[in-house]
Amino acid sequence: MKKSEIRQTIIGVIGGLITFVITLLLKMPIPLLIALPVAAYVGFYLAGKPQLKIGSIKLKEANGEEMKQLMSDAFDDIQVLEAGSKISYDNEIKNLSEHLYKSGISIFEHLQENPGKIPLARRFINYYLETASSLISKYDKLHKSRVKGESILKAREDVINGLNILTNSFDKQFEHLMQGEIMDISTDVKVLTQTVKMEEGNV
């Protein structure tokens, strides 16, 4: 369960308990004693859902629960990349994280504007983005554990190699998602060229 879901559950439980106590104090009938706290839990749970936002980018409603979950997962992982881009103890990993964060933001924003393309990014979100987030999180925890010696150096080398591979994967994913726009530009230029040629031929 993700942190956002845990927070929602806690808010829902607190809201339900408060409502239960109030109904108990007011000596309401048993049906209301049961129904109102349950309704309060659901209401508070939904109200506790955070407004997902990175910078100026908000998580809009995607069509279907699976698509919403995909975008929510992407949001969580991009937050980890953002944290990695602010690492102060390792410039190389910081720079790689920053590159991944900027690429991830571009992809996330493009999917926000083109929700129909979200299914095309399923593999990217579920594997590549999650792997990037996992590598950065694990390395940060390892660093904070103050482990010394060859093991930490080997882990750092592996993380850097992995993040380098992922920067290429992120860039390819964005290029893949932008193919429609690239083709539109190509088509516009071809039409423009043909139009100019036709007009010149009529002069």
Tab-separated table of C-alpha atoms in Angstrom, residues 54 77-106 124 128-129 131-141 156 159-168 170-171:
chain	number	residue	atom	x	y	z
A	54	ILE	CA	4.318	17.992	-9.542
A	77	ASP	CA	7.996	7.320	-8.971
A	78	ILE	CA	8.649	10.759	-10.470
A	79	GLN	CA	8.622	12.198	-6.943
A	80	VAL	CA	11.469	9.800	-6.084
A	81	LEU	CA	13.383	10.982	-9.176
A	82	GLU	CA	12.850	14.564	-8.045
A	83	ALA	CA	14.333	13.720	-4.641
A	84	GLY	CA	17.266	12.028	-6.395
A	85	SER	CA	17.885	15.162	-8.441
A	86	LYS	CA	18.529	17.024	-5.161
A	87	ILE	CA	21.102	14.557	-3.767
A	88	SER	CA	24.072	16.499	-2.462
A	89	TYR	CA	26.546	13.716	-1.681
A	90	ASP	CA	26.996	12.271	-5.202
A	91	ASN	CA	27.069	14.622	-8.204
A	92	GLU	CA	27.047	11.878	-10.847
A	93	ILE	CA	23.949	10.165	-9.496
A	94	LYS	CA	22.386	13.588	-8.842
A	95	ASN	CA	22.891	14.590	-12.497
A	96	LEU	CA	21.547	11.288	-13.835
A	97	SER	CA	18.529	11.543	-11.530
A	98	GLU	CA	17.910	15.093	-12.706
A	99	HIS	CA	17.990	13.993	-16.351
A	100	LEU	CA	15.537	11.173	-15.601
A	101	TYR	CA	13.314	13.522	-13.607
A	102	LYS	CA	13.108	16.057	-16.450
A	103	SER	CA	12.431	13.318	-18.995
A	104	GLY	CA	9.836	11.757	-16.701
A	105	ILE	CA	8.108	15.110	-16.250
A	106	SER	CA	7.989	15.599	-20.052
A	124	PHE	CA	7.462	2.324	-19.330
A	128	TYR	CA	11.436	1.502	-16.521
A	129	LEU	CA	10.097	4.324	-14.369
A	131	THR	CA	13.159	0.612	-11.811
A	132	ALA	CA	14.677	4.105	-11.915
A	133	SER	CA	12.807	5.020	-8.746
A	134	SER	CA	13.876	1.785	-7.052
A	135	LEU	CA	17.580	2.186	-7.914
A	136	ILE	CA	17.706	5.733	-6.566
A	137	SER	CA	15.794	4.812	-3.389
A	138	LYS	CA	17.979	1.780	-2.666
A	139	TYR	CA	21.211	3.673	-3.234
A	140	ASP	CA	20.068	6.535	-1.010
A	141	LYS	CA	19.191	4.093	1.789
A	156	ARG	CA	27.362	2.819	-6.805
A	159	VAL	CA	23.436	2.170	-9.979
A	160	ILE	CA	25.265	4.553	-12.336
A	161	ASN	CA	25.303	1.930	-15.111
A	162	GLY	CA	21.595	1.274	-14.568
A	163	LEU	CA	20.663	4.967	-14.585
A	164	ASN	CA	22.694	5.518	-17.779
A	165	ILE	CA	20.745	2.726	-19.486
A	166	LEU	CA	17.498	4.195	-18.204
A	167	THR	CA	18.238	7.720	-19.498
A	168	ASN	CA	18.400	6.229	-22.991
A	170	PHE	CA	13.368	7.384	-21.129
A	171	ASP	CA	14.450	9.398	-24.177
